[in-house]
Short mmCIF file of N, CA and C in Angstrom, two decimals:
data_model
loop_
_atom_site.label_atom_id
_atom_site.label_comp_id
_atom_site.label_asym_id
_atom_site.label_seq_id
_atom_site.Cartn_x
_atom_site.Cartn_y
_atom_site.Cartn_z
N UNK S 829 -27.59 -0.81 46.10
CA UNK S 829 -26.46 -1.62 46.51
C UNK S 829 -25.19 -1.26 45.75
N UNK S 830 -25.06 -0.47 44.57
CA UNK S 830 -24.05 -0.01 43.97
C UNK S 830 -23.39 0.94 44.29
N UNK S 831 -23.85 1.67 45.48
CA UNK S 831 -22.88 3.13 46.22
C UNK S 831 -22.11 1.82 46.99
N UNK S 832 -23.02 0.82 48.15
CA UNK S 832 -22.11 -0.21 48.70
C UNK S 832 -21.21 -1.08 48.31
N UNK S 833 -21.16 -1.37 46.88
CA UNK S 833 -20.65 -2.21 46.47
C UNK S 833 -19.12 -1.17 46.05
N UNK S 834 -19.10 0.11 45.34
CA UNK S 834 -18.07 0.96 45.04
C UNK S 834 -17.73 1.16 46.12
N UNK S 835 -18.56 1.32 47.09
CA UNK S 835 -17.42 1.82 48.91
C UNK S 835 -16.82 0.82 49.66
N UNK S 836 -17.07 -0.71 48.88
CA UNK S 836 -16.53 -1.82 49.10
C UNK S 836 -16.75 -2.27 50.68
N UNK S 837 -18.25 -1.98 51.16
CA UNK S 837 -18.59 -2.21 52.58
C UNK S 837 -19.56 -3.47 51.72
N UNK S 838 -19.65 -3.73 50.37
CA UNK S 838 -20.46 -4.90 50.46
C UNK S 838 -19.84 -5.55 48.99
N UNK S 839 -20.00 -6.89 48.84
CA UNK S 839 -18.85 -7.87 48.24
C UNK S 839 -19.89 -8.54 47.15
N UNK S 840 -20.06 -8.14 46.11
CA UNK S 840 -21.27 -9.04 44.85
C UNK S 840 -20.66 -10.05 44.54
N UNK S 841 -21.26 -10.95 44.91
CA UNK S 841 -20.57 -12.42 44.03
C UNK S 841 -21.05 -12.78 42.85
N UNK S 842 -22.32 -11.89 42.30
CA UNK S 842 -23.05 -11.97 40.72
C UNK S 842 -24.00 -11.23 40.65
N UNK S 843 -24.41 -10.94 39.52
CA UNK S 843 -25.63 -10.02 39.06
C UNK S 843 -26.92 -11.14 38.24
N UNK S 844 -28.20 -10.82 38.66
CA UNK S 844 -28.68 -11.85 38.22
C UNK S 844 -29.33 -11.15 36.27
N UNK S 845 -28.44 -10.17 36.14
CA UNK S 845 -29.00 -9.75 34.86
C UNK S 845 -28.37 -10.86 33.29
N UNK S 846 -28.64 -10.89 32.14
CA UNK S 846 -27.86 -11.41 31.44
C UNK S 846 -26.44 -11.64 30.61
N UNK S 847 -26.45 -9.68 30.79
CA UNK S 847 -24.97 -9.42 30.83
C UNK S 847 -24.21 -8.46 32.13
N UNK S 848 -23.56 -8.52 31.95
CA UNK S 848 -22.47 -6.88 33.45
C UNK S 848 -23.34 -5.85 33.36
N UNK S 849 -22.95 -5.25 34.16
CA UNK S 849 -23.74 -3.98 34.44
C UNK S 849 -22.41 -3.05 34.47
N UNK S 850 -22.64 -2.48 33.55
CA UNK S 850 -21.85 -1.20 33.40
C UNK S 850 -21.29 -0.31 34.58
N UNK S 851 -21.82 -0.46 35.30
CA UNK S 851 -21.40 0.25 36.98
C UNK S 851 -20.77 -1.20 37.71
N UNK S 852 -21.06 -2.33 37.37
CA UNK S 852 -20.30 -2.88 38.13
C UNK S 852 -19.53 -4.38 37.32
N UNK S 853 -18.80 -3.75 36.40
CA UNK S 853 -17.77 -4.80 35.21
C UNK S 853 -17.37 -6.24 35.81
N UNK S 854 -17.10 -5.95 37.00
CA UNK S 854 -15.93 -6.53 37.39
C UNK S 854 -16.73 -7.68 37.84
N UNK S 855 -18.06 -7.71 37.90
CA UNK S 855 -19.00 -8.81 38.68
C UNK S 855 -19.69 -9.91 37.94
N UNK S 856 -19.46 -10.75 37.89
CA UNK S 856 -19.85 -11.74 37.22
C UNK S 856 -21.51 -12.13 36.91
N UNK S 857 -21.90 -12.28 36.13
CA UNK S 857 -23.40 -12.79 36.01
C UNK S 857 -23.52 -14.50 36.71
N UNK S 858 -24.59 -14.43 36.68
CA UNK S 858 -25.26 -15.84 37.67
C UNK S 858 -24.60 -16.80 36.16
N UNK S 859 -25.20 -16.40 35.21
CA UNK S 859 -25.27 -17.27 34.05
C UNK S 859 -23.16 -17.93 33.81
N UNK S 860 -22.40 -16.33 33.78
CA UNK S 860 -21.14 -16.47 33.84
C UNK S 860 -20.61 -17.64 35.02
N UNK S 861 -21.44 -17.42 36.71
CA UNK S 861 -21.27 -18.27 37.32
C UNK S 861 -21.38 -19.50 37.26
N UNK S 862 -22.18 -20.06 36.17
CA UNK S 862 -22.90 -21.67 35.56
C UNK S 862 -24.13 -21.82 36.23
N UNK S 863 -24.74 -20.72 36.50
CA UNK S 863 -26.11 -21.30 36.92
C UNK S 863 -27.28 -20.46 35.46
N UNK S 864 -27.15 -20.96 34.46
CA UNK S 864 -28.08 -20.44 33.50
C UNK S 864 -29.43 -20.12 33.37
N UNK S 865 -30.17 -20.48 34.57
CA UNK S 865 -31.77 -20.68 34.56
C UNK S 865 -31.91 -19.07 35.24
N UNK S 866 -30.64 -18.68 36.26
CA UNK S 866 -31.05 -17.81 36.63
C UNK S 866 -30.41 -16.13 36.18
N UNK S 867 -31.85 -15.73 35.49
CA UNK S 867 -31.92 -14.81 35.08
C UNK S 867 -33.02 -13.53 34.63
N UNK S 868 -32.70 -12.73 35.70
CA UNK S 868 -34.13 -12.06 36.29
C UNK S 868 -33.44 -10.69 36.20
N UNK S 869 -34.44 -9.41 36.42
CA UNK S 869 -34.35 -7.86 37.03
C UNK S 869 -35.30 -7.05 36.64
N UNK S 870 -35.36 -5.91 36.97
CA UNK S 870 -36.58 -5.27 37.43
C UNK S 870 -36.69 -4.20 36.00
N UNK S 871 -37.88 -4.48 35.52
CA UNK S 871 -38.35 -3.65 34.44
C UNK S 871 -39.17 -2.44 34.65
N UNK S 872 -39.39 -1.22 33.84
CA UNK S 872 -40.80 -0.21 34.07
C UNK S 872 -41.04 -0.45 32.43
N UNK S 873 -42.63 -0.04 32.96
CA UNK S 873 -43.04 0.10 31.59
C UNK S 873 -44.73 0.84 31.44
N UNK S 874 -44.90 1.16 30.38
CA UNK S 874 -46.46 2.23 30.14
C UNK S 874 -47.51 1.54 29.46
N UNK S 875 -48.45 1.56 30.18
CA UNK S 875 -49.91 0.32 30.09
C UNK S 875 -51.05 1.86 29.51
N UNK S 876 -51.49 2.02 28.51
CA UNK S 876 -52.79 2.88 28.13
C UNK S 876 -54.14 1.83 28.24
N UNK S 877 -55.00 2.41 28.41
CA UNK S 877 -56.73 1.59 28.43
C UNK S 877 -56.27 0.90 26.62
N UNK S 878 -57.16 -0.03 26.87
CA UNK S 878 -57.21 -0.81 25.93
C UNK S 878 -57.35 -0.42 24.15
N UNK S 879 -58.83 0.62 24.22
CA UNK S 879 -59.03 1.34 23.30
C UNK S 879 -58.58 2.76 22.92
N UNK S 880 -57.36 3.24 23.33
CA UNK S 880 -56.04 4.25 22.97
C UNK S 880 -56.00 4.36 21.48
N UNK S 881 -56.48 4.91 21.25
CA UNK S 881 -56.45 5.19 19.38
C UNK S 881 -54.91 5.17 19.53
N UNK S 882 -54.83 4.46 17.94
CA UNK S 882 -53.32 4.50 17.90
C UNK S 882 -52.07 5.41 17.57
N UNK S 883 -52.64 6.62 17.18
CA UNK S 883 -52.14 8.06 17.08
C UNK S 883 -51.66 8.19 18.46
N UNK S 884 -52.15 7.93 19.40
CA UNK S 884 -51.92 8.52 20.81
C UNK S 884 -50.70 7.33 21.27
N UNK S 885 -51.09 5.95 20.78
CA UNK S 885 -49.83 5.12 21.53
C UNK S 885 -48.38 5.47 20.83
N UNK S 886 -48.82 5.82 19.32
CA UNK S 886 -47.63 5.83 18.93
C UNK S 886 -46.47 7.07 18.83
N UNK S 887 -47.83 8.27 19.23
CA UNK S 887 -46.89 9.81 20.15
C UNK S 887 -46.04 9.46 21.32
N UNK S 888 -46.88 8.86 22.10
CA UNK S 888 -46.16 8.80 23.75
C UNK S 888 -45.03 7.48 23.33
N UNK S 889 -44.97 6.64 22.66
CA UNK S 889 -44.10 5.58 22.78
C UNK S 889 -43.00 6.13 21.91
N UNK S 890 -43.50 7.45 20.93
CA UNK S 890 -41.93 7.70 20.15
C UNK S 890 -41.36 9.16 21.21
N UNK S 891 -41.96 9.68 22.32
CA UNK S 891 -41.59 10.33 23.27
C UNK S 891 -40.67 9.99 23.94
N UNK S 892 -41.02 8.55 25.03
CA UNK S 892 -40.63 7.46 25.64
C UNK S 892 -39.06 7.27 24.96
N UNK S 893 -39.11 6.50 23.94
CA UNK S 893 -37.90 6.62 23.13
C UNK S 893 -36.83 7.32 23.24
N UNK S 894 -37.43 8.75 22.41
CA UNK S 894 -37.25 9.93 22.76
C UNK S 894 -35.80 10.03 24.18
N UNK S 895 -37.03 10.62 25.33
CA UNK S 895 -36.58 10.88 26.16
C UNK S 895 -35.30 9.64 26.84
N UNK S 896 -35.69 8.13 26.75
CA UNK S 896 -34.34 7.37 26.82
C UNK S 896 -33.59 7.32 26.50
N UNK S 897 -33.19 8.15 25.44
CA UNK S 897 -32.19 8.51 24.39
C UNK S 897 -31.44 9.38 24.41
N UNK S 898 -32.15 10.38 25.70
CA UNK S 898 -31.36 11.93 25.88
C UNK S 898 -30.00 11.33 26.98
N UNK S 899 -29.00 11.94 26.59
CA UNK S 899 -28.09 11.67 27.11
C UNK S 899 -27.69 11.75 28.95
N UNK S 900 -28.42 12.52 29.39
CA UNK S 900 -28.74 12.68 30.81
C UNK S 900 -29.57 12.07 31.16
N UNK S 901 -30.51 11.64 30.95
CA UNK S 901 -31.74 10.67 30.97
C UNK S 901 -30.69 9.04 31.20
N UNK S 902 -30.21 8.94 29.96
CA UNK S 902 -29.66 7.57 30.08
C UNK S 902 -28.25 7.14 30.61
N UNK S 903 -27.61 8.48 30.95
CA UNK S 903 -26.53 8.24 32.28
C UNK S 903 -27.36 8.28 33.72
N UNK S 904 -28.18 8.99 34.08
CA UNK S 904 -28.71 8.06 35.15
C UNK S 904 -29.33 6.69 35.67
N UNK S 905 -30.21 6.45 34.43
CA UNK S 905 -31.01 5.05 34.28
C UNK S 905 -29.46 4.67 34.76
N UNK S 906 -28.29 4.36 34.14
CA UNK S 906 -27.07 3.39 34.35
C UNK S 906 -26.73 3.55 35.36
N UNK S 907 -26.37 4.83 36.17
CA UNK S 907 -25.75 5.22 37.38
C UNK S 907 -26.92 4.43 38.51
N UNK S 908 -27.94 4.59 38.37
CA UNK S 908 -28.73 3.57 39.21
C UNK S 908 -29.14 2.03 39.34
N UNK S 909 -28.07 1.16 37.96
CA UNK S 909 -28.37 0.22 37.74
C UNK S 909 -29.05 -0.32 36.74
N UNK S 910 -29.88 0.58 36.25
CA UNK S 910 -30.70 -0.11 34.96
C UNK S 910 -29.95 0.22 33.32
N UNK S 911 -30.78 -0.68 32.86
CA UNK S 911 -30.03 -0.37 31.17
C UNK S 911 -31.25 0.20 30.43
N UNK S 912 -30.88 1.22 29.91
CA UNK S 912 -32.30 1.91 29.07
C UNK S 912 -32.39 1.68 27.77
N UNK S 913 -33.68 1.21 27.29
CA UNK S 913 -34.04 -0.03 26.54
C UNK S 913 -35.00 0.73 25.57
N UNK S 914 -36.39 1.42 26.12
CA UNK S 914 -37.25 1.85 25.10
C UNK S 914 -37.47 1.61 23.79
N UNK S 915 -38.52 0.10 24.05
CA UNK S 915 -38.92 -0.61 22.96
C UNK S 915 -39.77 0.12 22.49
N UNK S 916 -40.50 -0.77 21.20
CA UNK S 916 -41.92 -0.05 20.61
C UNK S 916 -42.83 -0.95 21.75
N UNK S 917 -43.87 -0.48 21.06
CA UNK S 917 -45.42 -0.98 22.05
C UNK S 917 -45.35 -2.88 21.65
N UNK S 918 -45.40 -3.13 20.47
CA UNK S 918 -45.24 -4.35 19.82
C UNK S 918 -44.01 -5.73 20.83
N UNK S 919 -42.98 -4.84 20.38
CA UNK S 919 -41.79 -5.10 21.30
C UNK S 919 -42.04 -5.32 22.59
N UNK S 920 -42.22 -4.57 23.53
CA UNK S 920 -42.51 -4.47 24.87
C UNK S 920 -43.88 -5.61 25.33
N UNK S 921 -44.50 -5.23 24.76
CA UNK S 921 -46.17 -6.36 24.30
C UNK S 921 -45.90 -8.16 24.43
N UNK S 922 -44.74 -8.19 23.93
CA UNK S 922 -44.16 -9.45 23.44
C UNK S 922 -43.03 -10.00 25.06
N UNK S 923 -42.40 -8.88 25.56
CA UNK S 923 -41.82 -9.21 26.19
C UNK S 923 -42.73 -9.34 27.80
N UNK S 924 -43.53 -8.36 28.09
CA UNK S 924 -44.59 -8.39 29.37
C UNK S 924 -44.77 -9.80 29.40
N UNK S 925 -45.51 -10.16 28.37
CA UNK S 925 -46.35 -11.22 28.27
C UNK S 925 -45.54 -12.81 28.57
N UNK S 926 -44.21 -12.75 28.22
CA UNK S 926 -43.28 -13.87 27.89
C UNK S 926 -43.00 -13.47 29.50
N UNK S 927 -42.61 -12.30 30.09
CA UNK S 927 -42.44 -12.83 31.78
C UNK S 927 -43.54 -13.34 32.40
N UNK S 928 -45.00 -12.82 32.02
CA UNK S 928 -45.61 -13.04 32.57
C UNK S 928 -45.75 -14.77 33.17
N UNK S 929 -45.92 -15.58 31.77
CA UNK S 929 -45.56 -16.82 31.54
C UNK S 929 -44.68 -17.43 32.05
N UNK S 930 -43.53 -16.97 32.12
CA UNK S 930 -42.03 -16.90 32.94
C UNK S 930 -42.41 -17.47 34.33
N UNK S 931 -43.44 -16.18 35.10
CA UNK S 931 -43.36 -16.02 36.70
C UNK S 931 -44.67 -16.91 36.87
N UNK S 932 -45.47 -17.37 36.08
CA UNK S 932 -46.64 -18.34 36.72
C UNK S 932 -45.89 -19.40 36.67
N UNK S 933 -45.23 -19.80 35.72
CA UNK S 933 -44.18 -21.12 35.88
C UNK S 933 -43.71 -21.29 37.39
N UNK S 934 -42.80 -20.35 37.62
CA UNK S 934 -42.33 -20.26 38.36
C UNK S 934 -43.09 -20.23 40.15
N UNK S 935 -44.38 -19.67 40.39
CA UNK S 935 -45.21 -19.85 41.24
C UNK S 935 -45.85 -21.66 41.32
N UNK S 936 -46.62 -21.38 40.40
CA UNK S 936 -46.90 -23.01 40.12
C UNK S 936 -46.14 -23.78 41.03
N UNK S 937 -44.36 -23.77 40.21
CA UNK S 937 -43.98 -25.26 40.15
C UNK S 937 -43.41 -25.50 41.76
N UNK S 938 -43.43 -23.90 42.51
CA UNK S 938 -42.77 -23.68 43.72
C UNK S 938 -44.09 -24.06 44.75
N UNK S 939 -45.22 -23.95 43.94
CA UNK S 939 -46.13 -24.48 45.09
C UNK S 939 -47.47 -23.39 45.77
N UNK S 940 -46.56 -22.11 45.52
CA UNK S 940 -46.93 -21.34 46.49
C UNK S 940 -48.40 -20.46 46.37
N UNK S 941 -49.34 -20.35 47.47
CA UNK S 941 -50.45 -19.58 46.84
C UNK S 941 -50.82 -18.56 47.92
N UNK S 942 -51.99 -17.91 47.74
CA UNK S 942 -52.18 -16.47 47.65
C UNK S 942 -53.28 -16.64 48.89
N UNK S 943 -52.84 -15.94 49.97
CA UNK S 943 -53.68 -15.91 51.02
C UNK S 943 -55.10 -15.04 51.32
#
């Protein structure tokens, strides 16, 4: 939606992230709008089997890093919308888990179930 939104064939009235999005300044957050509860967007992230000796999580996660860090790497993540983040395993661990919690709330209290 950000090629549409720069070719001005489509009109953002907010971003539901917590702060602007660097590609699009000028757009206000939900939260900026006064609606504070809402605040959501789309994450990736790297799941190993359980028993991953920890030599191996902690190669690929200082890779990960790494590579979010390379300067071409992290002008695209932006040019497409995302903000590149590359936590540790700990970090990331902490945050999965806290949406997870987040989105059953959120199912629950809406009612809705699974056909």
């Amino acid at each position: 939606s950000i090629a549409l939104i720069s070719a001005g064939r489509l009109r953002a009235l907010a971003i539901t992230s917590a702060q602007r999005s660097a590609q699009l300044q000028a757009v206000p957050t939900f939260v900026e709008s006064g609606n504070r509860e809402f605040v959501t967007g789309s994450w990736y992230g790297v799941w190993l089997p359980a028993k991953t000796p920890d030599a191996i999580v902690a190669r690929l996660s200082a890779e990960i890093m790494r590579t979010v860090k390379l300067p071409d790497v992290r002008e695209r993540i932006i040019q497409l919308g995302g903000e590149p983040v590359g936590d540790t395993p700990g970090d990331f661990d902490i945050f999965q888990k806290a949406e997870m919690m987040r989105w059953a709330r959120v199912v629950k209290e809406s009612g809705a179930k699974a056909e």
